[in-house]
XYZ file of C-alpha atoms in Angstrom:
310
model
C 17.159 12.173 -5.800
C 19.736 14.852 -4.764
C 21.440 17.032 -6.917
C 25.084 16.854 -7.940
C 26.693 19.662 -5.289
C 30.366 20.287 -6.631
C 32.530 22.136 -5.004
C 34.152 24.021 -8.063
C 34.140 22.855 -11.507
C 36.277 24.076 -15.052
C 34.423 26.265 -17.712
C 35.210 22.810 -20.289
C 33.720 20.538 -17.816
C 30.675 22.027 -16.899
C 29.519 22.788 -20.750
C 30.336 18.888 -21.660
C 29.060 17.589 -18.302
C 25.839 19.708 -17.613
C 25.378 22.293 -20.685
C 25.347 19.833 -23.176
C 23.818 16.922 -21.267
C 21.316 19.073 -19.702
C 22.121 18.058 -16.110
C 21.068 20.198 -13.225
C 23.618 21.063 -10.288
C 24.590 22.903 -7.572
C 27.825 24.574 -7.814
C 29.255 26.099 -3.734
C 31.653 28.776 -3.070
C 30.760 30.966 -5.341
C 32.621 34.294 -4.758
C 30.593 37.356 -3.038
C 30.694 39.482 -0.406
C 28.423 38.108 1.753
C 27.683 40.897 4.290
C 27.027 43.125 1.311
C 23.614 41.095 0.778
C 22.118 41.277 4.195
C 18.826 43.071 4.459
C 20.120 46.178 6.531
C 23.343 46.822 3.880
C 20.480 46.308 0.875
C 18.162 48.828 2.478
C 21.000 51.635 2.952
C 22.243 50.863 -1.042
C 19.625 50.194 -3.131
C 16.463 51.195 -0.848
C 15.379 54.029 -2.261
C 14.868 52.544 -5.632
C 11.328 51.064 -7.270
C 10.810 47.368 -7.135
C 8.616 44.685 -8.843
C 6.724 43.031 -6.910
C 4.908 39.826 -8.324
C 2.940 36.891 -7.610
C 3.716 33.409 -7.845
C 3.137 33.195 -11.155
C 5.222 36.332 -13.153
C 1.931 38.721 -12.645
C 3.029 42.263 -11.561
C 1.416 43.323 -8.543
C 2.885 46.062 -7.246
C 5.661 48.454 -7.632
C 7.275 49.767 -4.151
C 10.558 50.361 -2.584
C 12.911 47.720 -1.572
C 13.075 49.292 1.994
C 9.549 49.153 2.070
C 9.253 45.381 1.052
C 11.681 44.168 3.452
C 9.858 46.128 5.969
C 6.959 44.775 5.526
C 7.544 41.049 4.611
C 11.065 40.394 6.552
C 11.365 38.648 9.954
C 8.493 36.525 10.044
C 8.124 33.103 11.738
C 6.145 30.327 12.425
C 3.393 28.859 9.010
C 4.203 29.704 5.864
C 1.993 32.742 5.046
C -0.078 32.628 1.593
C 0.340 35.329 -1.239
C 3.729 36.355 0.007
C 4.678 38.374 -3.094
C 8.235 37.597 -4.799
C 10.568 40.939 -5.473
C 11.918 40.280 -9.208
C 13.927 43.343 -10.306
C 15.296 42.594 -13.835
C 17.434 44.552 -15.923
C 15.949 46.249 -18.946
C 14.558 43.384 -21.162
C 12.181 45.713 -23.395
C 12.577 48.961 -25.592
C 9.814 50.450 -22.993
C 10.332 52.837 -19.848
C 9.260 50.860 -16.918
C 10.969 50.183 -13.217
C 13.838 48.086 -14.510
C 16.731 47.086 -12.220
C 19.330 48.417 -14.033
C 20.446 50.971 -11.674
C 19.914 48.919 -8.946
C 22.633 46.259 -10.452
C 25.451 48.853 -10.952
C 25.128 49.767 -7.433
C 25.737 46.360 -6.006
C 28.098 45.472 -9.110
C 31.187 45.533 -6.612
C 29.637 43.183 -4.604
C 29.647 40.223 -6.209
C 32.167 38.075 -9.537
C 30.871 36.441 -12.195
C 31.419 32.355 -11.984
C 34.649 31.295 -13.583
C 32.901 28.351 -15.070
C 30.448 30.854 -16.888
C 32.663 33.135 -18.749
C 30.730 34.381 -21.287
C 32.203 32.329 -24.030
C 30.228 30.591 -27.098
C 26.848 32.172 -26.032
C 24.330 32.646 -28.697
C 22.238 34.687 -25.936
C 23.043 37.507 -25.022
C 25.048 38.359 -28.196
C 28.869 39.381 -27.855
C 31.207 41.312 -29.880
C 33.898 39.177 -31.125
C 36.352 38.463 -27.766
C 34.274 40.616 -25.207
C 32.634 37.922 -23.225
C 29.105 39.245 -21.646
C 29.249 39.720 -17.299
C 26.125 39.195 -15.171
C 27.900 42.014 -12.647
C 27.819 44.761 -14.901
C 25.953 43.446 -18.554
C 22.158 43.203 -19.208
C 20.962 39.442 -19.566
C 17.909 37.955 -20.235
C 15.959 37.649 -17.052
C 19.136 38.920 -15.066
C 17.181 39.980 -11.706
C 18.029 40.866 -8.377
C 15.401 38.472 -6.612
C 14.426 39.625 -3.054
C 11.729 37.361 -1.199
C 10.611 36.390 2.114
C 9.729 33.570 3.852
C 6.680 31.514 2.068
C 7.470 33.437 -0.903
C 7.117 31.339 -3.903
C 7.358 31.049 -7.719
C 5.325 28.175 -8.784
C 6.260 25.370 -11.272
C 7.612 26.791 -14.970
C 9.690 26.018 -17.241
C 12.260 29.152 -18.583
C 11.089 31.074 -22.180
C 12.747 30.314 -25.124
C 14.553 26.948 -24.077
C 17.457 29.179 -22.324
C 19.237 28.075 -19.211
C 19.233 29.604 -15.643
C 21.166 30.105 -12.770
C 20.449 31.284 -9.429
C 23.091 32.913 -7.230
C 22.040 32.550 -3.301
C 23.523 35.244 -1.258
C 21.221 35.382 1.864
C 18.549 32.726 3.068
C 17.891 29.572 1.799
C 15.326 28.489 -0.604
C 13.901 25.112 -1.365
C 14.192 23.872 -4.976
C 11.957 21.159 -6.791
C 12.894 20.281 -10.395
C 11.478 17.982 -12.931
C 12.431 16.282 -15.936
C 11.373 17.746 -19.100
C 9.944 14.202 -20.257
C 7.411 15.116 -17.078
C 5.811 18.410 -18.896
C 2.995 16.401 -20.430
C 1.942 14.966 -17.042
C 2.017 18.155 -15.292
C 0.513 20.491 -17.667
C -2.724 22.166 -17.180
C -5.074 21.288 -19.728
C -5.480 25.049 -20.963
C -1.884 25.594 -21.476
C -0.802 29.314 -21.038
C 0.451 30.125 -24.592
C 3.904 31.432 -23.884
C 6.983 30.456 -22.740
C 6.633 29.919 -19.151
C 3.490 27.827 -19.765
C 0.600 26.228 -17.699
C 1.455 23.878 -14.876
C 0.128 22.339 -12.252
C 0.192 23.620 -8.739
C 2.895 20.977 -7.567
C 2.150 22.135 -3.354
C -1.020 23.142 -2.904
C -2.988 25.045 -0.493
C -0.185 22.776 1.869
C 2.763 24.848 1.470
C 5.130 22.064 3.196
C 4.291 19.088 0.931
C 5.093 18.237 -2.950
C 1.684 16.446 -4.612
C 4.342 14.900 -7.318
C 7.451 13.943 -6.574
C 10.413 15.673 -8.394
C 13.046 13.917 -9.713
C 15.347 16.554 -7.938
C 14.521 17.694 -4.241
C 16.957 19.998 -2.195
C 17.978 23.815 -0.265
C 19.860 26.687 -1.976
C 21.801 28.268 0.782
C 24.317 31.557 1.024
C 27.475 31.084 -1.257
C 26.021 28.026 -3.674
C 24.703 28.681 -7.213
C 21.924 26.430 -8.537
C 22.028 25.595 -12.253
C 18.718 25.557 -14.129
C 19.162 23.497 -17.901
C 16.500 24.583 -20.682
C 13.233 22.776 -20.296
C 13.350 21.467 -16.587
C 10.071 22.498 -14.713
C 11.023 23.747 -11.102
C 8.963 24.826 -8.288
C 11.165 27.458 -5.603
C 9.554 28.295 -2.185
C 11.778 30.204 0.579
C 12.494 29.348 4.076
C 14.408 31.829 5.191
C 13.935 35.299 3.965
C 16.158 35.348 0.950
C 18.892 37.401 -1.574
C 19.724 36.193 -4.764
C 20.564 36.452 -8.169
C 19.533 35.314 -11.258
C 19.764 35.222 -15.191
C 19.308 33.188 -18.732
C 21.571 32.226 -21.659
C 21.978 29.754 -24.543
C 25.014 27.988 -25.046
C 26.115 26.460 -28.314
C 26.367 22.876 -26.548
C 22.273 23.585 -25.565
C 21.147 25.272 -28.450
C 19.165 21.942 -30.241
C 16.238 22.904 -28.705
C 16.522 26.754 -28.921
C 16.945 26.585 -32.684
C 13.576 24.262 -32.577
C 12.002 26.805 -30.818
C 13.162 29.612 -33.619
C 11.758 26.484 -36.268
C 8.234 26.124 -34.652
C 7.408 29.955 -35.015
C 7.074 31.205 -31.933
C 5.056 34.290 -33.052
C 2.437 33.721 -30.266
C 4.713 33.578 -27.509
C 4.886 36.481 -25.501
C 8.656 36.403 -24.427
C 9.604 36.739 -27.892
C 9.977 40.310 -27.753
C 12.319 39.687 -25.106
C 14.343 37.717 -27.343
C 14.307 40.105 -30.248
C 15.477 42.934 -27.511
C 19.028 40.735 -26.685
C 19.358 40.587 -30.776
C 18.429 44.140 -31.147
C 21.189 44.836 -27.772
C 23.649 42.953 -29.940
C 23.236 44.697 -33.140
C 20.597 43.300 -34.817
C 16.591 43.806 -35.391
C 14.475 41.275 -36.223
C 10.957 40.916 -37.180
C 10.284 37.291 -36.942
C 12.054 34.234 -35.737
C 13.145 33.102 -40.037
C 14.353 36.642 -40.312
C 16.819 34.775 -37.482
C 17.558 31.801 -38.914
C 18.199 33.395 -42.416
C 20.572 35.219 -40.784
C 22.213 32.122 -38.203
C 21.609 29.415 -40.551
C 25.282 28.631 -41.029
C 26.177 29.059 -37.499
C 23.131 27.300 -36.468
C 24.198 23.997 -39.040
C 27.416 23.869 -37.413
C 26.136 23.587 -34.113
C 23.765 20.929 -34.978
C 26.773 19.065 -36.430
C 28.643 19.626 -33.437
C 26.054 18.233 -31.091
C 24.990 15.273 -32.648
């Protein structure tokens, strides 16, 4: 099946139509500045600066220089190489000192506007202040990274921690995207489930890099300008074709926060992207040493929005 490609789309429609009905779509003509993303402008801006370089999988491999990734991974044809790693430069999502992306975000802030269909508005993730909406260009989100990958580069089937949502903002290359219905985790688990939020999954391609070994129930390309929308729970599978720019981060929304406050329920002590949750509470004025210490505090709001949804 193809996804639902929409040429523009109002803040009201797209939490009713895909928020709360946990629909994936592709959303084009986003608004960037599209010659601010190519590999030459990237290397003269944010070069210089330390990178994360993982597998396909979320496992740190390396830490280098963006110049020197592109470099050495850019402008490559023919087979799709194996172990291409995957730059994922996130914002700060820790209390720890580490190689985070913040910097490299505020230099290439100009460069790009936050969707008018994703204002900011009724997120439970990342917290706001009463009437000042969170922005992706200049405000740290969960998972907000500056993904820079080359051809054959892949992340490998997952699902997204804490039941949050996703999006993906493609400003250079093209990427092709494989999504499955949540009602499909069972069938493609491994049987020794990782025991955190991005879980165990099969390897959906294979030592054949070209070929799907289940079929999705979504199959299609991310190209410049077009914003791919990632609902909680919905395993996907991302390789790249052509050498590739993007952007990424995570929220919750009230109209997709069922399964987000059954996450909170189920005590997810033993999940290891928990902390990163407790860091966009602590970012928003509160600390918190366990998930009830949360839903003491929510348990009104949280009511409300369980009324609302049903």
């Amino acid at each position: 099946m193809e996804l639902d490609v929409l040429d523009g789309i109002s803040e009201e429609e797209f939490a009713s139509q895909y928020i709360k009905k946990n629909r994936p779509a592709v959303i084009k003509n986003i608004d960037f500045d599209s010659a601010k993303w190519e590999p030459n402008f990237l290397k003269g801006l944010i070069g210089d600066l330390p990178t994360q370089e993982y597998d396909s999988l979320f496992d740190l491999q390396n830490l280098s220089t963006l110049s020197h990734y592109i470099d050495t991974y850019f402008g490559k044809k023919g087979p799709f190489e194996a172990n291409v790693p995957y730059v994922r430069w996130y914002n700060q999502l820790k209390d720890v000192d580490y190689a985070w992306g913040d910097k490299a975000f505020s230099r290439v802030s100009p460069f790009w506007k936050k969707p008018n269909f994703l204002s900011g508005k009724n997120l439970l993730i990342p917290v706001a202040s009463e009437g000042d909406y969170p922005d992706p260009t200049t405000d740290q989100f969960p998972y907000r990274g500056i993904l820079v990958a080359a051809r054959g580069a892949r992340t490998r089937l997952h699902t997204d921690p804490f039941c949050s949502d996703a999006v993906v903002s493609q400003f250079y290359g093209v990427k092709s995207v494989a999504m499955y219905h949540p009602d499909r985790a069972k069938e493609l688990s491994l049987i020794n489930k990782a025991d955190n939020s991005f879980g165990g999954y099969v390897d959906v391609r294979g030592d054949n890099l070209d070929e799907l070994s289940h079929e999705p129930d979504f199959h299609g390309t991310l190209g410049p300008g077009e914003l791919l929308y990632v609902p909680h729970g919905w395993l996907h599978d991302v390789i790249v074709l052509e050498d590739s720019v993007s952007i990424t981060w995570n929220f919750i929304h009230e109209k997709g926060a069922l399964e987000y406050i059954d996450y909170l329920m189920d005590d997810p002590s033993n999940d290891s992207e928990f902390e990163v949750l407790k860091y966009f509470y602590m970012k928003g004025g509160d600390t918190f040493e366990d998930a009830s210490e949360i839903i003491r505090k929510y348990n009104k709001y949280f009511s409300q929005i369980e009324l609302a949804c049903e």
